[in-house]
PDB file of C-alpha atoms in Angstrom:
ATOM      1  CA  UNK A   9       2.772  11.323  14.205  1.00  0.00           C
ATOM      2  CA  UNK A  10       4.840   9.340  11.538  1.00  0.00           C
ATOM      3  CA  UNK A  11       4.930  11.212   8.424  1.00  0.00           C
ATOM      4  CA  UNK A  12       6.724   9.969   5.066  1.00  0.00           C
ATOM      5  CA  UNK A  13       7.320  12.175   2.208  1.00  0.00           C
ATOM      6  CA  UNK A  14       8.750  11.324  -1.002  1.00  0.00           C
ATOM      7  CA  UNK A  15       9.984  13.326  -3.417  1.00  0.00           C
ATOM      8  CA  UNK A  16       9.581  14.135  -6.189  1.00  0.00           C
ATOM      9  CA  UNK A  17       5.945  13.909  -6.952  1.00  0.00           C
ATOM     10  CA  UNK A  18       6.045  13.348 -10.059  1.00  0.00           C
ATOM     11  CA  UNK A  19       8.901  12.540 -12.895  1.00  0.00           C
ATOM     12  CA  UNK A  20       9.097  12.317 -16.763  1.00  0.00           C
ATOM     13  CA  UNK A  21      12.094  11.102 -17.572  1.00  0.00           C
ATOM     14  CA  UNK A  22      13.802  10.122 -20.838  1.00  0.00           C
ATOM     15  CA  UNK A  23      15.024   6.509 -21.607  1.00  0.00           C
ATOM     16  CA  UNK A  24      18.897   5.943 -20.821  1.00  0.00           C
ATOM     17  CA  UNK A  25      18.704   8.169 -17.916  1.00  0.00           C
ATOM     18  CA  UNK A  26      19.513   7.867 -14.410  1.00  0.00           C
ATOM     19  CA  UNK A  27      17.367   9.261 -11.457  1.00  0.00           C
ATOM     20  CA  UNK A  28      17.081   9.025  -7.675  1.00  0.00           C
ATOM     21  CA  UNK A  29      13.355   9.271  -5.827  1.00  0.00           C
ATOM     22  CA  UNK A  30      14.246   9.824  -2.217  1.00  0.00           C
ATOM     23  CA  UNK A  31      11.837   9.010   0.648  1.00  0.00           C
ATOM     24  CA  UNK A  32      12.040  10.589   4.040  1.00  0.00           C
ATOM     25  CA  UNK A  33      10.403   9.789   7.055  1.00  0.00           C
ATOM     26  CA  UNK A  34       9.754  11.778  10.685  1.00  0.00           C
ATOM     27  CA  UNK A  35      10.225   9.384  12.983  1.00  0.00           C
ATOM     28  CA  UNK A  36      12.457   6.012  14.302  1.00  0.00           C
ATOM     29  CA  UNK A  37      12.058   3.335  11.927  1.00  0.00           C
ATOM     30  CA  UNK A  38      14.854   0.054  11.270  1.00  0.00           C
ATOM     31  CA  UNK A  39      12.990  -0.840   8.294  1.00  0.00           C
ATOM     32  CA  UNK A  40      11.692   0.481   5.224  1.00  0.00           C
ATOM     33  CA  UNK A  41       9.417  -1.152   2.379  1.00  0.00           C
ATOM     34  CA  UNK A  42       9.326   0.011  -1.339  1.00  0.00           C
ATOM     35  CA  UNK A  43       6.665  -0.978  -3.349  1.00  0.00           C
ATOM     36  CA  UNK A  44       5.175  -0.363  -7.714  1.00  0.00           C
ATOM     37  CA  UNK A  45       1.716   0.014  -8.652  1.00  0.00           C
ATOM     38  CA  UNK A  46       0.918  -0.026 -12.341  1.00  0.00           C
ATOM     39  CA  UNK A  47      -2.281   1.970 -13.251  1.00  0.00           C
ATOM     40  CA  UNK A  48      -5.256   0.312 -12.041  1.00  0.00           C
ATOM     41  CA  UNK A  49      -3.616  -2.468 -10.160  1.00  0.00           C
ATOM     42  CA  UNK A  50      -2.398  -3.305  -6.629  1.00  0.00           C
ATOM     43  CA  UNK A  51       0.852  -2.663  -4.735  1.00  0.00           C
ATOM     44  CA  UNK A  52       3.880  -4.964  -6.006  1.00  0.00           C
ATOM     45  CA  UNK A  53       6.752  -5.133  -3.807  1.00  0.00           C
ATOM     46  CA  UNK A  54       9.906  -4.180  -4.830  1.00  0.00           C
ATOM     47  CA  UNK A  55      12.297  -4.141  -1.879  1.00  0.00           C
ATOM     48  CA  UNK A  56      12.598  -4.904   2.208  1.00  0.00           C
ATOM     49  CA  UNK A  57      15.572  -2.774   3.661  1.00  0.00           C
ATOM     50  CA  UNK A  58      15.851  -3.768   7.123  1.00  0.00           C
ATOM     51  CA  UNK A  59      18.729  -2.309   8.803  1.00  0.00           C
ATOM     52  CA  UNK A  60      20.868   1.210   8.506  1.00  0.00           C
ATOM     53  CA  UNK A  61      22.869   1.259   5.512  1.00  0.00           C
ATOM     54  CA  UNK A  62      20.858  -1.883   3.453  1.00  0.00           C
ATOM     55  CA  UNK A  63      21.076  -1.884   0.184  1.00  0.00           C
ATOM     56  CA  UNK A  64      19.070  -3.881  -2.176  1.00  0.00           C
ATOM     57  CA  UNK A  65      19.242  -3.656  -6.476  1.00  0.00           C
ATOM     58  CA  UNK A  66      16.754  -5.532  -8.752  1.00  0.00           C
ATOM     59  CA  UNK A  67      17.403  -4.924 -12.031  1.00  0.00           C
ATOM     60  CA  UNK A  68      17.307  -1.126 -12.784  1.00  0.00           C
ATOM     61  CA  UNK A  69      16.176  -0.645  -9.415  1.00  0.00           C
ATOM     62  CA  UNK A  70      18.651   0.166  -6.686  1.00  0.00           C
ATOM     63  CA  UNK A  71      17.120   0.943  -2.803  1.00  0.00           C
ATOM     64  CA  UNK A  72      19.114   2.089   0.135  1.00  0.00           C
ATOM     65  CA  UNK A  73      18.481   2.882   3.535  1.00  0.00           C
ATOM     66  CA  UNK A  74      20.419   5.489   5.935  1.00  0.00           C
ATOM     67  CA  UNK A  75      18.174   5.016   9.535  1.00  0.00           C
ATOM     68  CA  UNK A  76      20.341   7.763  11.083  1.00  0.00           C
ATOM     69  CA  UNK A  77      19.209  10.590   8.036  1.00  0.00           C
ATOM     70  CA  UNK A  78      15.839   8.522   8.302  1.00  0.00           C
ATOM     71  CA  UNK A  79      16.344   8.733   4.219  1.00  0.00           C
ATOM     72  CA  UNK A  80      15.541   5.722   1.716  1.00  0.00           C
ATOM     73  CA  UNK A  81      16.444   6.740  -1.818  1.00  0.00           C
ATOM     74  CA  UNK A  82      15.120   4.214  -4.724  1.00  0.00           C
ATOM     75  CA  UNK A  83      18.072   4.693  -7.645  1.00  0.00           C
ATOM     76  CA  UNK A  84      16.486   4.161 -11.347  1.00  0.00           C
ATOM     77  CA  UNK A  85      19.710   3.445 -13.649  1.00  0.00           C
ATOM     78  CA  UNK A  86      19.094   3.831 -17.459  1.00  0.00           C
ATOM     79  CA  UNK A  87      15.559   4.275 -17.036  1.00  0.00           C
ATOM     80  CA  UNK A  88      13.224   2.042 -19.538  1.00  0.00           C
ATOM     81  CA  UNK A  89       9.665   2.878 -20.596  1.00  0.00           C
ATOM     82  CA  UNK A  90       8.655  -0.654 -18.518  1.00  0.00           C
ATOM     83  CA  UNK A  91       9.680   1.387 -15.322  1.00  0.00           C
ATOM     84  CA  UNK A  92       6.553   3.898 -15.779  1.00  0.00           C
ATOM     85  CA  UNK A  93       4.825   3.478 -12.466  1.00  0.00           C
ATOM     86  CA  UNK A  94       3.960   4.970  -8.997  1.00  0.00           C
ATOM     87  CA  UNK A  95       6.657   3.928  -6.629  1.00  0.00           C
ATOM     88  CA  UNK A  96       5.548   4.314  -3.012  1.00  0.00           C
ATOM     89  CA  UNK A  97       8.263   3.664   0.312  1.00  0.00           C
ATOM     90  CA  UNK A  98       6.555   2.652   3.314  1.00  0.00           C
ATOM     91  CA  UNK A  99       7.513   2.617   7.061  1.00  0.00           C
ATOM     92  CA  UNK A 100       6.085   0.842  10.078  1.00  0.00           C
ATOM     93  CA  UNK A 101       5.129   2.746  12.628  1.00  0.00           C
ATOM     94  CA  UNK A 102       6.639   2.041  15.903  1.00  0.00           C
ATOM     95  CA  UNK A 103       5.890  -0.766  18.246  1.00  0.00           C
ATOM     96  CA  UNK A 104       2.897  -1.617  15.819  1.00  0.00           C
ATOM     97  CA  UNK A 105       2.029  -3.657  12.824  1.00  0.00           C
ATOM     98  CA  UNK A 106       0.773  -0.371  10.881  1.00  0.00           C
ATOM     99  CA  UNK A 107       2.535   0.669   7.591  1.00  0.00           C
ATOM    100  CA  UNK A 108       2.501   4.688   6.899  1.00  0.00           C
ATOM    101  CA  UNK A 109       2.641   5.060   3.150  1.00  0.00           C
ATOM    102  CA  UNK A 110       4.703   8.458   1.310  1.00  0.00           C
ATOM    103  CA  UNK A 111       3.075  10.056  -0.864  1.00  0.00           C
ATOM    104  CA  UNK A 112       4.442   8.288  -4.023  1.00  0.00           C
ATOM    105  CA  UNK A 113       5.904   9.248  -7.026  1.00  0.00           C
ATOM    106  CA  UNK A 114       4.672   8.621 -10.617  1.00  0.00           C
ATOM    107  CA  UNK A 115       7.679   7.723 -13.039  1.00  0.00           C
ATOM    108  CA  UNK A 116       7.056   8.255 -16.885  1.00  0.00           C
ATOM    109  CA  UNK A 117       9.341   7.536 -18.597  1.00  0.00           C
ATOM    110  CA  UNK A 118       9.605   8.417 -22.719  1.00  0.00           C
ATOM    111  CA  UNK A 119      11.534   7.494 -25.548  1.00  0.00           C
TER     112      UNK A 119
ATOM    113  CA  UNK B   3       3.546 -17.812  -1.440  1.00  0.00           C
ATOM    114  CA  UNK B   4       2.243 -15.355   0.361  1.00  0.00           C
ATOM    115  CA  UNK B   5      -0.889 -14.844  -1.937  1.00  0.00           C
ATOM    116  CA  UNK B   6      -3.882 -12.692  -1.072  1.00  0.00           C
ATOM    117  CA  UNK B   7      -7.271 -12.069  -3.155  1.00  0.00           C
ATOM    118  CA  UNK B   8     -10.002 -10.038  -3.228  1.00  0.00           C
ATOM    119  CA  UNK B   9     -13.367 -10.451  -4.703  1.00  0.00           C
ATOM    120  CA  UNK B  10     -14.702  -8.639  -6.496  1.00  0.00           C
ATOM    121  CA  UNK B  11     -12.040  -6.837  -8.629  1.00  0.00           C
ATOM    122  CA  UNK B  12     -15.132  -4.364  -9.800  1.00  0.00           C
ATOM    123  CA  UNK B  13     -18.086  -4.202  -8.641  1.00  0.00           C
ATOM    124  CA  UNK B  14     -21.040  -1.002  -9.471  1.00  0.00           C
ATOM    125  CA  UNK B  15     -23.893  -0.681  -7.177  1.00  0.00           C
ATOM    126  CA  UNK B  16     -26.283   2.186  -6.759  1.00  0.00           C
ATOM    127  CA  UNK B  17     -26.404   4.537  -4.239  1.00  0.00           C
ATOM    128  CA  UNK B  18     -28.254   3.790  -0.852  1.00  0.00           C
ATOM    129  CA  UNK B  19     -26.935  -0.434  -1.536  1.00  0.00           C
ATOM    130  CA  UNK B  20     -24.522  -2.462   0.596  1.00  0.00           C
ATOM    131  CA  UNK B  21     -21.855  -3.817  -0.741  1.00  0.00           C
ATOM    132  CA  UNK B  22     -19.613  -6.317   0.722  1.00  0.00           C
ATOM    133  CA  UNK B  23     -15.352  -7.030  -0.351  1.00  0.00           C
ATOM    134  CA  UNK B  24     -13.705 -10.214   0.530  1.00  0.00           C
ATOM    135  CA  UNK B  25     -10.467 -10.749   1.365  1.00  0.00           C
ATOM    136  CA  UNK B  26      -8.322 -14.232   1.722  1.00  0.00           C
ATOM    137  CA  UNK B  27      -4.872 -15.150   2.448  1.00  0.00           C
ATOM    138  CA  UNK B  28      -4.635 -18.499   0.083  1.00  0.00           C
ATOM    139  CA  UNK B  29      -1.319 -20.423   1.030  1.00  0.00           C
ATOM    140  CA  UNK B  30      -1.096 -18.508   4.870  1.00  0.00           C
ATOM    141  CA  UNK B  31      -2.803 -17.911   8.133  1.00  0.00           C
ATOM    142  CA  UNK B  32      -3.131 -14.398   8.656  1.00  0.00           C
ATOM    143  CA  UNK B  33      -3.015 -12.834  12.144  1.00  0.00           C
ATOM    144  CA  UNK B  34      -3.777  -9.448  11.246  1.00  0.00           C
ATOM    145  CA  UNK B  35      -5.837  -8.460   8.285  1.00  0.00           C
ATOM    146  CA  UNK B  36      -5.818  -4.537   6.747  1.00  0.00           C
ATOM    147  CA  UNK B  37      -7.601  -2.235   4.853  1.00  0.00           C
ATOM    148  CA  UNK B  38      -7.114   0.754   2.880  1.00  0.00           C
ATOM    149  CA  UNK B  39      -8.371   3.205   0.977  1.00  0.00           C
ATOM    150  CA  UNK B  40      -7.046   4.807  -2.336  1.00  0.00           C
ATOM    151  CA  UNK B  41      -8.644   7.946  -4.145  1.00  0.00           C
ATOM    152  CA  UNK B  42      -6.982   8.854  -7.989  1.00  0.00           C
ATOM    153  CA  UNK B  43      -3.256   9.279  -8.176  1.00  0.00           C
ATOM    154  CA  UNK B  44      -3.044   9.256  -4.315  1.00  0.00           C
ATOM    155  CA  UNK B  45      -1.291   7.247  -1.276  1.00  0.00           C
ATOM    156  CA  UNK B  46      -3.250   4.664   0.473  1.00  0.00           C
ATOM    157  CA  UNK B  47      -5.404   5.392   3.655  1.00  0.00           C
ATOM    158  CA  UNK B  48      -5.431   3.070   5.989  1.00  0.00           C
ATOM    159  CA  UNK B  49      -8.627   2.659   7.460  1.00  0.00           C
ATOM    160  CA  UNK B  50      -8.597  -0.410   9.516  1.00  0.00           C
ATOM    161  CA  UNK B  51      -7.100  -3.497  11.291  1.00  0.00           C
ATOM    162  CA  UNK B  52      -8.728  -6.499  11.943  1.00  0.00           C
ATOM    163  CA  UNK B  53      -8.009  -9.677  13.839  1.00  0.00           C
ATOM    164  CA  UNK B  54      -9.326 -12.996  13.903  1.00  0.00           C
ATOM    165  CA  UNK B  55     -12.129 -13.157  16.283  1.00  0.00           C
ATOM    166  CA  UNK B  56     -11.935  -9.734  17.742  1.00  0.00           C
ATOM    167  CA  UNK B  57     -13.418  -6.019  16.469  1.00  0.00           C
ATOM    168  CA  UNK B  58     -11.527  -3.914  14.218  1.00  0.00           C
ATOM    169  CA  UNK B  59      -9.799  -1.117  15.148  1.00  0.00           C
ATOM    170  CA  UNK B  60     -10.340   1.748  12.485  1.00  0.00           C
ATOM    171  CA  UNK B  61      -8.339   4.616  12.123  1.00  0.00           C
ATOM    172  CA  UNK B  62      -9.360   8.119  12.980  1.00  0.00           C
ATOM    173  CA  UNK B  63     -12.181   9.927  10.794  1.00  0.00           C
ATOM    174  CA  UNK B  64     -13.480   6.449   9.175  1.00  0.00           C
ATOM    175  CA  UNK B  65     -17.383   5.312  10.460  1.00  0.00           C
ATOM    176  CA  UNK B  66     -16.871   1.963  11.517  1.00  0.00           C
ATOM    177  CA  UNK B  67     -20.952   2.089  11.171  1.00  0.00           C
ATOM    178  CA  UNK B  68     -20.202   2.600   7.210  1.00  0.00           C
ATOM    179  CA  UNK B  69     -17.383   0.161   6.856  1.00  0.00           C
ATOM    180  CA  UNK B  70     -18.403  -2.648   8.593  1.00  0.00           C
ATOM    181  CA  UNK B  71     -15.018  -5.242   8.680  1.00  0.00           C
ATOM    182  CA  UNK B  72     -15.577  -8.813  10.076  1.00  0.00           C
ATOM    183  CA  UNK B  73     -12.297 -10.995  10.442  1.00  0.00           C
ATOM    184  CA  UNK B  74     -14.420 -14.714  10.528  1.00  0.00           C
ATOM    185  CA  UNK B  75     -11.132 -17.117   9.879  1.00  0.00           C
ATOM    186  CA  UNK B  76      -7.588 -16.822   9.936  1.00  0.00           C
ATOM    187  CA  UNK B  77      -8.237 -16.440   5.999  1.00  0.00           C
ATOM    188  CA  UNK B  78     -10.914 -14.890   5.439  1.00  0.00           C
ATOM    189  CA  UNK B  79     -11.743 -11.209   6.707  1.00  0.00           C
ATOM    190  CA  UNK B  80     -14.701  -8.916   5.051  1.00  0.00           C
ATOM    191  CA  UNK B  81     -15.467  -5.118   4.328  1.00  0.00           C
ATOM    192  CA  UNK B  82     -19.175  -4.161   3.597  1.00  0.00           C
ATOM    193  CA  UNK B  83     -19.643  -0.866   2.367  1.00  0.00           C
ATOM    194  CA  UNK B  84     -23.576   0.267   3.970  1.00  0.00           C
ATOM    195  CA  UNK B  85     -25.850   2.596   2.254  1.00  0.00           C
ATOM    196  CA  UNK B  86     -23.461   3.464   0.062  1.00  0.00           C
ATOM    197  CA  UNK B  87     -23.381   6.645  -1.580  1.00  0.00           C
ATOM    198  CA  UNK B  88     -21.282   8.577  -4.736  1.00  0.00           C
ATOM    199  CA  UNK B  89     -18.088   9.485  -2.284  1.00  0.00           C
ATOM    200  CA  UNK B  90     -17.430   5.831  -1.474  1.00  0.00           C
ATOM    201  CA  UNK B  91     -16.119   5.272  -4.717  1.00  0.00           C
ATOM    202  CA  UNK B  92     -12.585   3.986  -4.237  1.00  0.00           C
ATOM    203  CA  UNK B  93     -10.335   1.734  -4.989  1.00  0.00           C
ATOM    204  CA  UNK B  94     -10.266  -0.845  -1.877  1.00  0.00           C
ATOM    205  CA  UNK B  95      -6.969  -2.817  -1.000  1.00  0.00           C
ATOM    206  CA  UNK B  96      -6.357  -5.362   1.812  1.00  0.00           C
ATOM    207  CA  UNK B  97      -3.417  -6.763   2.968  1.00  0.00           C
ATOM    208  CA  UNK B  98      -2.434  -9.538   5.549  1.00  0.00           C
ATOM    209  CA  UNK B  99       0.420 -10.326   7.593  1.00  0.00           C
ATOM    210  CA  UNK B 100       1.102 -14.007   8.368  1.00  0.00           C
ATOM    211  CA  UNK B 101       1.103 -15.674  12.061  1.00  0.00           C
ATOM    212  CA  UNK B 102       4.940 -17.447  10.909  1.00  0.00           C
ATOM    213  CA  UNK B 103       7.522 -16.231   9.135  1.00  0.00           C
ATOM    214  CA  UNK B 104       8.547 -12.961   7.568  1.00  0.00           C
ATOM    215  CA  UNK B 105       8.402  -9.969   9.615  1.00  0.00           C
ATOM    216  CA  UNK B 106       5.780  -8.671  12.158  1.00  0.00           C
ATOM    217  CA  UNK B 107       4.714  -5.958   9.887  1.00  0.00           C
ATOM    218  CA  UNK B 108       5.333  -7.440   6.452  1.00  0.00           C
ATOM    219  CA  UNK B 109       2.250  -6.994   4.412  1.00  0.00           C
ATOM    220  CA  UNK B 110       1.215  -8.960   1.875  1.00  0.00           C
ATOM    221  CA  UNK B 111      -1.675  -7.196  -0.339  1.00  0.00           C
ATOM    222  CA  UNK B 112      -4.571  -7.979  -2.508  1.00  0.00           C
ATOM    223  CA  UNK B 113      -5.139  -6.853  -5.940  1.00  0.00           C
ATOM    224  CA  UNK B 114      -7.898  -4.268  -4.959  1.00  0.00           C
ATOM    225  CA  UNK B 115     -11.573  -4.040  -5.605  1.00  0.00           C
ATOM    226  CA  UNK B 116     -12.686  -0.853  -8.059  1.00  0.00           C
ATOM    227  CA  UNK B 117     -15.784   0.375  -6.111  1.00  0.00           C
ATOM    228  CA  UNK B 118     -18.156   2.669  -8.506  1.00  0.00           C
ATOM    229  CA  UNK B 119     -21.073   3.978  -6.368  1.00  0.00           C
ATOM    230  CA  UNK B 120     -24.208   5.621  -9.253  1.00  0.00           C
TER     231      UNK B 120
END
């Protein structure tokens, strides 16, 4: 059974800062998705890693992917208060067109 | 591209009612159409997959006889909520992947529909 577990859970974090949200899953994956969702609305997504050691930035927003560690980490640099949001990762499970969601992690952050 | 809606956004019923969610892929043909399932300040569930023409497959521990999911075009595909009751009040998403281009399990999703059950 695929599970993907992110971590932290939660995170209040002050403007200016830097942060990492790591997202680990249990089984053989090539490709990773992370996505936003604001309060109240769908999933946005943020970034398609599709191969060990993919990178992607947008912004603030910096995702990696290490297929070997079967680690993602989603890198917030100088956070702004626009960035409050749940960020989820998301793998495919294998040989199928399912996506196994983590368990997200809500981002606040404050002046 | 790559747009998907759901209607309604909200919708309030009373307990014992059906209620039915649409879902469309506007500006693609969808091959396989999905739906989940998200409670307050948690993950999405999925609880089904549906293709064009063919019954869903739902995941474990969902009543397919409650969530009845009907796949009628390569655009359109349909969740009705029967006899619905307090507990099925959720936030509904569906997604769709598209028959060409992007990748076999890319997902493109909707912008959910608020169910309130009274």
């Amino acid at each position: 059974e695929l599970k993907v577990e992110q971590n932290p859970l939660f995170l209040s974090m002050q403007e200016g800062k830097n942060y990492t949200i790591y997202c680990n899953y249990s089984t053989t994956s090539d490709r990773l998705y992370w996505y936003r969702q604001d309060p109240g609305k769908s999933l946005e997504s943020l970034f398609v890693l599709l191969s060990n050691g993919a990178v992607k930035q947008e912004g603030r927003l910096m995702a990696s992917l290490d297929t070997k560690a079967r680690l993602s980490t989603l890198h917030i640099t100088a956070a702004v208060h626009d960035l409050s949001a749940t960020y989820f990762c998301a793998v495919p499970l294998y040989n199928t067109d399912k996506l196994i969601f983590g368990t997200g992690t809500r981002l606040q952050v404050f002046p | 591209g790559a747009v998907v809606s759901q209607h309604p956004s909200r919708v309030i019923c009373k307990s014992g009612t059906s209620v039915k969610i649409e879902c469309r892929s506007l500006d693609f043909q969808a091959t396989t159409m999905f739906w989940y399932r998200q409670f307050p300040k948690k993950s999405l569930m999925l609880m089904a997959t549906s293709n064009e023409g063919s019954k869903a497959t739902y995941e474990q521990g969902v009543e397919k006889d409650k969530f009845l999911i009907n796949h009628a075009s390569l655009t359109l595909s349909t969740l009705t909520v029967t006899s619905a009751h307090p507990e099925d009040s959720s936030f509904y998403i569906c997604s769709a992947s598209a028959i060409a281009g992007g990748l076999p399990d890319e997902q493109f999703f909707g912008p959910g529909t608020r169910l309130t059950v009274l």
